[in-house]
XYZ file of C-alpha atoms in Angstrom:
445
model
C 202.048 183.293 131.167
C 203.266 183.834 134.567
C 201.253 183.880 137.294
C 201.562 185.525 141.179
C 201.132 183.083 144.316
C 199.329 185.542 146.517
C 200.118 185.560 150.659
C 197.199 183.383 151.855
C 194.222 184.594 154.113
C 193.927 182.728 157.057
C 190.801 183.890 159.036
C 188.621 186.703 158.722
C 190.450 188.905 161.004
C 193.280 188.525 160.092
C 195.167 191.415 157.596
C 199.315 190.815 157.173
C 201.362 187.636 157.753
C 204.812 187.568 158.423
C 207.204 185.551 156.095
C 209.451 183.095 158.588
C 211.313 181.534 156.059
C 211.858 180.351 152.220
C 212.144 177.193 150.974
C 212.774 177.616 147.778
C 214.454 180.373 145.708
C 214.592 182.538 142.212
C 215.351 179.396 139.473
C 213.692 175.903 141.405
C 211.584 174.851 139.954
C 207.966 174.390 141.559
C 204.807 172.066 140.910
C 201.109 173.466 142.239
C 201.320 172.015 145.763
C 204.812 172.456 146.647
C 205.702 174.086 149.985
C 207.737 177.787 148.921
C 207.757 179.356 152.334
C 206.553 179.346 155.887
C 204.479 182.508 157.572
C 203.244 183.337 160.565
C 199.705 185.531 161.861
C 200.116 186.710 165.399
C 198.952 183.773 166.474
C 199.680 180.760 163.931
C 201.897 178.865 161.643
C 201.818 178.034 158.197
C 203.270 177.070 155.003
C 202.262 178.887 151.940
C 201.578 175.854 148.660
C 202.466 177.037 145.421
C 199.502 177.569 143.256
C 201.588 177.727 139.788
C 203.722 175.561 138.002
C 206.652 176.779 136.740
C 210.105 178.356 137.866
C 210.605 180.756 140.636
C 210.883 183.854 138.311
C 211.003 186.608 141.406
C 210.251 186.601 144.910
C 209.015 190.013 145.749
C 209.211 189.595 149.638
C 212.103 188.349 151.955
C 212.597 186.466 155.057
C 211.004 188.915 158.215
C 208.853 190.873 155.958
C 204.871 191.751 156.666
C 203.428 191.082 153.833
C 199.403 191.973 153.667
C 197.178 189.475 152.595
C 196.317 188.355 149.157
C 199.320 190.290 147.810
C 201.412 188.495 145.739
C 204.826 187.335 147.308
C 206.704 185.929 143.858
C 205.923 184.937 140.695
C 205.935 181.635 138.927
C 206.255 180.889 134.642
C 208.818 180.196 132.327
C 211.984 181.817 132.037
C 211.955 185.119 130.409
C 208.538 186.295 130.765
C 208.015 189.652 132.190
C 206.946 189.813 136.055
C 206.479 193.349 136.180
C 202.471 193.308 136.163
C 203.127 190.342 139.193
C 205.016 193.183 141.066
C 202.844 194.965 144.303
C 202.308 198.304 143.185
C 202.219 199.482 147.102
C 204.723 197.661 148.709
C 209.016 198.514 148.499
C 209.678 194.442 148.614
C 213.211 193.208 149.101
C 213.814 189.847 147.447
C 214.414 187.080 149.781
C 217.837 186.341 148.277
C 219.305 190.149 148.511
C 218.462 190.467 152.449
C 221.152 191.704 154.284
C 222.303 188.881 156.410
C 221.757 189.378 160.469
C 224.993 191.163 162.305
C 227.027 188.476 164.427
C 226.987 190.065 168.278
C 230.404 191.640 168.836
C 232.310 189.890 171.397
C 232.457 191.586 174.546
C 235.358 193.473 175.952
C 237.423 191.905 178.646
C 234.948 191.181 181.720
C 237.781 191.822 184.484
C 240.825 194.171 184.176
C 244.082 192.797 185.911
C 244.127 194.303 189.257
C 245.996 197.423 189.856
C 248.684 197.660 192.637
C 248.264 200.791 193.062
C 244.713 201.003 194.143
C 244.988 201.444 197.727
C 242.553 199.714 200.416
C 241.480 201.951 203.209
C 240.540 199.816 206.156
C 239.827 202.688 208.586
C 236.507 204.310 208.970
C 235.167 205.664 205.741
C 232.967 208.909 205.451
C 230.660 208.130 202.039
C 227.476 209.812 201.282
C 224.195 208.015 200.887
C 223.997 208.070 197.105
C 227.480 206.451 196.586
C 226.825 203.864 199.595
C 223.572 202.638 197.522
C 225.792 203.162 194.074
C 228.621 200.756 195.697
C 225.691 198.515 197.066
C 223.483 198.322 193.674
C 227.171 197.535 191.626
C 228.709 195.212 194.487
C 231.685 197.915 194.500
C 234.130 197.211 197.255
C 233.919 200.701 199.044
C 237.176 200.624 200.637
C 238.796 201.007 196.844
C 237.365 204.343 196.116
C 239.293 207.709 196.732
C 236.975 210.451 198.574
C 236.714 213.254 196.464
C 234.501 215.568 199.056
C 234.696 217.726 201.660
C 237.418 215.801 204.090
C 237.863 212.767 202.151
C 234.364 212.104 201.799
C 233.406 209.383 198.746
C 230.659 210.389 196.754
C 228.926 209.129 194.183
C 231.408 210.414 191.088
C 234.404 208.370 192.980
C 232.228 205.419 192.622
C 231.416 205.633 189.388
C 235.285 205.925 188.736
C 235.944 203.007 190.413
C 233.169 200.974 188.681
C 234.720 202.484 185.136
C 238.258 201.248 186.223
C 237.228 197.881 186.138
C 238.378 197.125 189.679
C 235.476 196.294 192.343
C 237.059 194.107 194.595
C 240.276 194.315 196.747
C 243.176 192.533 195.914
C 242.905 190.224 199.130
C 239.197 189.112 197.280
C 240.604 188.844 193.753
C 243.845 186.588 195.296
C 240.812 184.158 196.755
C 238.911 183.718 193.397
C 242.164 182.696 192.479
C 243.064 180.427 194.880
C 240.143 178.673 195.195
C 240.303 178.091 191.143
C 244.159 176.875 191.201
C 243.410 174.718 194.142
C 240.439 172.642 192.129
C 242.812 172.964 189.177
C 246.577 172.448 191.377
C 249.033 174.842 191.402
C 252.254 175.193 188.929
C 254.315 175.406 191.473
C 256.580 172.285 192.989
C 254.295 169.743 194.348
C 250.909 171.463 193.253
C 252.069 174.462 195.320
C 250.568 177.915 194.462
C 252.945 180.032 192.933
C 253.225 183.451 192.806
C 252.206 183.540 188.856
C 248.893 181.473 190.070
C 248.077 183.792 192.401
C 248.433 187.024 189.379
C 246.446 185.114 187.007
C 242.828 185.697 185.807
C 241.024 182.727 187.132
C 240.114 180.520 183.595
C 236.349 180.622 184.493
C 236.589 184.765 184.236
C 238.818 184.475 181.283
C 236.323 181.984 179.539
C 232.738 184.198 180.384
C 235.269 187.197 178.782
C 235.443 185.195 175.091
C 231.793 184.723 174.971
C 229.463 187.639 173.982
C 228.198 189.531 176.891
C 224.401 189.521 175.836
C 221.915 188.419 173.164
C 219.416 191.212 171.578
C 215.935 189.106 170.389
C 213.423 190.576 168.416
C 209.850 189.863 168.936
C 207.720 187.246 167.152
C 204.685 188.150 165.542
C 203.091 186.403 168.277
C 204.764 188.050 171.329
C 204.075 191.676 169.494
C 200.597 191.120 168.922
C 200.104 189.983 172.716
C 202.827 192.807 174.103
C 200.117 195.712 172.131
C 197.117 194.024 173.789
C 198.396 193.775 177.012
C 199.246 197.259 177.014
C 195.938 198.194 175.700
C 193.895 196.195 177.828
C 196.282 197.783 181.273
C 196.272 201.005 180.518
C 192.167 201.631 178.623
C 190.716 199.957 181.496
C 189.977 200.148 185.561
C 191.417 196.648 186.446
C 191.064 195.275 190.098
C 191.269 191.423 191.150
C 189.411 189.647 193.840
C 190.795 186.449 194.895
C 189.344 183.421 196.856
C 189.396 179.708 197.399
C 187.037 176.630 197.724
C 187.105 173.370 199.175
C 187.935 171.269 196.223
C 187.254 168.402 198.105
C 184.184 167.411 196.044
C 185.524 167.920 192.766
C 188.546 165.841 193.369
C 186.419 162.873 194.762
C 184.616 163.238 191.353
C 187.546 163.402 189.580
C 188.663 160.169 190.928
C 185.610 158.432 190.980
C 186.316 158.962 186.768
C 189.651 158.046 186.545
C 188.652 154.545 188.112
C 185.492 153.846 186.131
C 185.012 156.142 183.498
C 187.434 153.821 181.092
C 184.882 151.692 181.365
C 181.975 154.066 180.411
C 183.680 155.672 177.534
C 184.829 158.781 179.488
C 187.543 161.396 178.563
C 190.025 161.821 180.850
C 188.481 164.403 182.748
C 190.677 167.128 184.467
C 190.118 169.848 187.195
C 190.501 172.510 184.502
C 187.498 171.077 182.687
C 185.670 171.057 185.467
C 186.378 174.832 187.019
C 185.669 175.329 182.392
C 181.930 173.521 182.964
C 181.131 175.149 186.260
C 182.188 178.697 184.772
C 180.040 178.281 181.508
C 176.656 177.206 183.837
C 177.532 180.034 186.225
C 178.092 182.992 183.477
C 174.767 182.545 182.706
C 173.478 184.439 185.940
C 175.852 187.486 186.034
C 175.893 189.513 182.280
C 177.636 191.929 183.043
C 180.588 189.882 183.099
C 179.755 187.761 179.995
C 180.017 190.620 177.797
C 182.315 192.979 175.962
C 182.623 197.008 176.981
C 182.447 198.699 173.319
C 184.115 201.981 172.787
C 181.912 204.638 174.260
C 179.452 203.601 176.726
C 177.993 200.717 175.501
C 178.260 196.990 176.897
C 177.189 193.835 174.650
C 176.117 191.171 176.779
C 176.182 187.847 175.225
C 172.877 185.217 175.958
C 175.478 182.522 175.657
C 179.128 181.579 176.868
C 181.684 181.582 174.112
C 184.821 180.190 176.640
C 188.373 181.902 175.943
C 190.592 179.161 177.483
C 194.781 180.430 177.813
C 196.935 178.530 176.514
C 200.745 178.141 176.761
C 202.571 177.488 173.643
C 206.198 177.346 172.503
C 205.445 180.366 170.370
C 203.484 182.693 172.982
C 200.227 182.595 175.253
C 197.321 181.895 172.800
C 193.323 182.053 174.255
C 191.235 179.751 171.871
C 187.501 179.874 172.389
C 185.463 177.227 173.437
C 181.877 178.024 171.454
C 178.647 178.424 173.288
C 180.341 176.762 176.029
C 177.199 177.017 178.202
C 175.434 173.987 176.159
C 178.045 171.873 175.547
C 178.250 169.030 178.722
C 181.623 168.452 180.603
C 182.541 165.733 178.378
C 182.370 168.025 175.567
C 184.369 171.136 177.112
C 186.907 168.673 178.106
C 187.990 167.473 174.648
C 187.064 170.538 173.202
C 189.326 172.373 175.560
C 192.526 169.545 174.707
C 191.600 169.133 170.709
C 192.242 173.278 170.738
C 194.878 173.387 172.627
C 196.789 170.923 170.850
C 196.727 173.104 167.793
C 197.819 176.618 169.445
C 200.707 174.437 171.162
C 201.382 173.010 167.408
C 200.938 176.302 165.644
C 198.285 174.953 163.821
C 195.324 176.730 164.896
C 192.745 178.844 163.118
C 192.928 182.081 163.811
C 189.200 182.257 163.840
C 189.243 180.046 166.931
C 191.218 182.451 168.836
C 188.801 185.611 168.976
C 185.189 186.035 169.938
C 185.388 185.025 173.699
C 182.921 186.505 176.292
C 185.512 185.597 179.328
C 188.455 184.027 179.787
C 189.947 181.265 182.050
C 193.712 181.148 182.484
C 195.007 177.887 184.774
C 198.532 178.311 186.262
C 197.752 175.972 189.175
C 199.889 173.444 187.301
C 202.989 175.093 188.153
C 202.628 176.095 192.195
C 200.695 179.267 191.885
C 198.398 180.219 194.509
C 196.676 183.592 193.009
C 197.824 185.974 190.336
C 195.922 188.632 188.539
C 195.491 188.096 185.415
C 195.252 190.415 182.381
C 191.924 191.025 181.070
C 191.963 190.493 176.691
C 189.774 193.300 175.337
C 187.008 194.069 175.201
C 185.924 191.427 177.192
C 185.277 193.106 181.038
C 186.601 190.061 183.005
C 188.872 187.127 183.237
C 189.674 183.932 185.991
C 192.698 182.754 186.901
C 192.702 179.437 188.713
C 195.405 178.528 191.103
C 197.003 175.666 192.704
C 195.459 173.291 195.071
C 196.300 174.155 199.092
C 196.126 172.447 201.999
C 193.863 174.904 204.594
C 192.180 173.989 207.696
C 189.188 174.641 208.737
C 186.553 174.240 212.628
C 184.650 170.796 212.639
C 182.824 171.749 215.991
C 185.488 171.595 218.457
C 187.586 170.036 215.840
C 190.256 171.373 213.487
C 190.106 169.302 209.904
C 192.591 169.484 207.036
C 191.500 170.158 203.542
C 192.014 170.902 199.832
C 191.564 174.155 198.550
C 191.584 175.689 195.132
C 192.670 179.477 194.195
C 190.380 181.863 192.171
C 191.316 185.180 191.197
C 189.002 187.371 189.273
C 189.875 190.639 187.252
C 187.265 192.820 186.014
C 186.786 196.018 184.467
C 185.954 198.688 186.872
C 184.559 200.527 184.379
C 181.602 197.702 183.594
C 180.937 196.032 186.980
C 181.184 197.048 190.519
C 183.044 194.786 193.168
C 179.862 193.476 195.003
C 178.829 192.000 191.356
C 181.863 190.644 190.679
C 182.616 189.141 194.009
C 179.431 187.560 193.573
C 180.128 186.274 190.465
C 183.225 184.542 192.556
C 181.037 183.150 195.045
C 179.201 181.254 193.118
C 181.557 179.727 191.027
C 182.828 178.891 194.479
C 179.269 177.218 195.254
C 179.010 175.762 192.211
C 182.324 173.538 192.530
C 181.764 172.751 196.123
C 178.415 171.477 195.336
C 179.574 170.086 192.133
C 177.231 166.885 191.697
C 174.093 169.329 192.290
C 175.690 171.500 189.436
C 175.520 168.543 186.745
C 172.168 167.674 188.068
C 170.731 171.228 186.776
């Protein structure tokens, strides 16, 4: 009898999957266990295992499709037996091998037009009104092409627009240089390398190459990149964001750091990084400020939480993805740090559980590692606040009469309006600040 493979659940939130691709088609033959196609969640990868053994009698859903969970996708038997019962009574399903293959991009038309002689240059003055001098500006239209069309010979914006349309932007004088400086890399045809007057008509071959390939690309979005595109917009335009940004001597916690790296080997320690720390110093200092541990429910109603579930961002190949580090606030630092690198191996590997990537009370999102000083990050809904942590600074700072050089580190905080006032929250900054410039007292606690 044949039997449906059914589109797998993969965490309790989670509702559709999207097929990425089949591995196997109508007529292989399958054993239970065998890989038939990969899917993706909005946040994860996977590949679906046959639970049948068999032949491939139908597949019910193609390549791009969103199929809903525990629905089946094909069916597996013997040849001959009837499918129909297999079929999804809801769902219009294209089989896999009967999608329309993509459209190839259309090659792009000609990117230059030979230049034509009888576009005359006006090197007087030239009367052109505001809207077609910003026109010419914005398009990089030589203005001295265009033939005035108002009152007194005046250019406007419509003669600009022409001239854009024609295809000719610069002079001659300008085209006859782009050429010239090609033929003299490449050496003229003429006697001796000279430049002849055929080199000098000629589309240069770097324009004449960029007009065989295709002028742009059109990319759909992932599941991933729509499901964080519909929270971003949700989370900007249902809430009252503002962000706060400050910085701390980080002097103390990159003493610590390298007191580890020399002798924590020896002790068994992880390898211990500044992002783990600004993680532990953020779970102990939740604690104290509620308001911003919690989520804003629809309504009027704020949840606080009594403990820290971390949301830590995450940049994968695939999309940002914000695992949670659980009850953050009573795990210690050598905990949240492999906790933190164990889950973000899997997002960047597309391996992750969705159920690890909901349920934060506040986020922490690092972009120090590449330069940036302060940002303002996105809050992810409901939660009413999230930290962005910046790159370290040199500042300077009085010593008594004394000026002394330092390291600083970048905070930025965005919270919901809405939930929390800005002395709160700037408090809450503050003593995260504290916290990591008295870092040793902090793991003392």
């Amino acid at each position: 009898m044949a039997e449906g493979v059914l589109m797998p659940k993969q965490g309790i939130t989670v509702e559709s999957c999207i097929i990425t691709q089949w591995y196997k088609k109508v007529g292989d033959s399958v054993k239970v266990g065998d890989a038939l196609f990969g899917y993706e969640t909005d946040k994860s990868t996977f590949d679906c295992e046959s639970t049948a053994e068999g032949e491939i009698l139908e597949i019910f859903y193609g390549d791009g499709d969103d199929v809903p969970v525990l629905v089946n996708v094909c069916a597996v038997g013997t040849k001959g037996e009837d499918v129909s019962a297999l079929r999804p009574a809801s769902e219009e399903a294209a089989p896999a091998e009967e999608a329309a293959p993509a459209k190839a991009e259309e090659k792009a038309a000609d990117a230059v037009e030979e230049v034509k002689a009888e576009i005359k240059v006006n090197d007087g003055e030239i009367k052109i009104s505001p809207r077609a001098r910003a026109l010419a500006e914005k398009e990089g239209v030589d203005v001295r092409l265009a033939a005035g069309s108002g009152p007194y010979g005046r250019v406007v914006e419509k003669d600009i627009q022409a001239l854009i349309a024609s295809g000719v932007t610069a002079t001659p004088a300008a085209y006859g240089e782009a050429v010239k400086a090609e033929a003299n890399a490449e050496g003229g045809t003429g006697i001796g390398g000279r430049l002849s007057v055929a080199d000098l008509t000629k589309k240069p071959a770097t324009i004449a190459a960029a007009a065989d390939e295709a002028e742009y690309e059109d990319v759909k979005f992932t599941g991933i990149r729509k499901a964080i595109s519909k929270s971003m917009m949700a989370s900007l335009s249902g809430m009252a964001q503002l962000t706060l940004n400050s910085a701390f001597d980080a002097t103390e916690i990159l003493s610590y750091r390298a007191s580890l790296k020399k002798n924590g080997e020896k002790m068994g320690m992880p390898n211990i990084t500044l992002n783990d720390i600004v993680l532990y110093a953020v779970s102990r200092t939740l604690k104290n400020h509620p308001d911003l541990n919690a989520h804003l429910l629809e309504g009027d109603t704020m949840r606080r939480f009594n403990h820290v579930h971390l949301g830590v961002a995450v940049d994968t190949p695939r999309g940002l993805m914000v695992p949670t580090i659980r009850y953050a606030d009573l795990k210690s630092l050598a905990q949240i740090s492999a906790e933190a690198k164990e889950l973000a191996k899997m997002a960047q590997e597309g391996t992750i559980s969705p159920d690890l990537l909901s349920g934060a009370t506040f986020t922490v999102s690092n972009l120090g590692a590449m330069g940036i000083e302060s940002f303002t990050p996105v809050i992810n809904p409901p939660q009413t606040a999230i930290l962005g942590v910046g790159t370290l600074m040199t500042r300077v700072k009085e010593c008594g009469d004394d000026l002394k050089a330092y390291k600083a580190m970048g905070l930025s905080l965005t919270f919901d309006h809405r939930a929390v006032d800005g002395a709160p929250a700037a408090k809450l900054v503050k003593d995260i600040c504290t916290n990591l410039e008295n870092f040793a007292l902090l793991l003392a606690k």
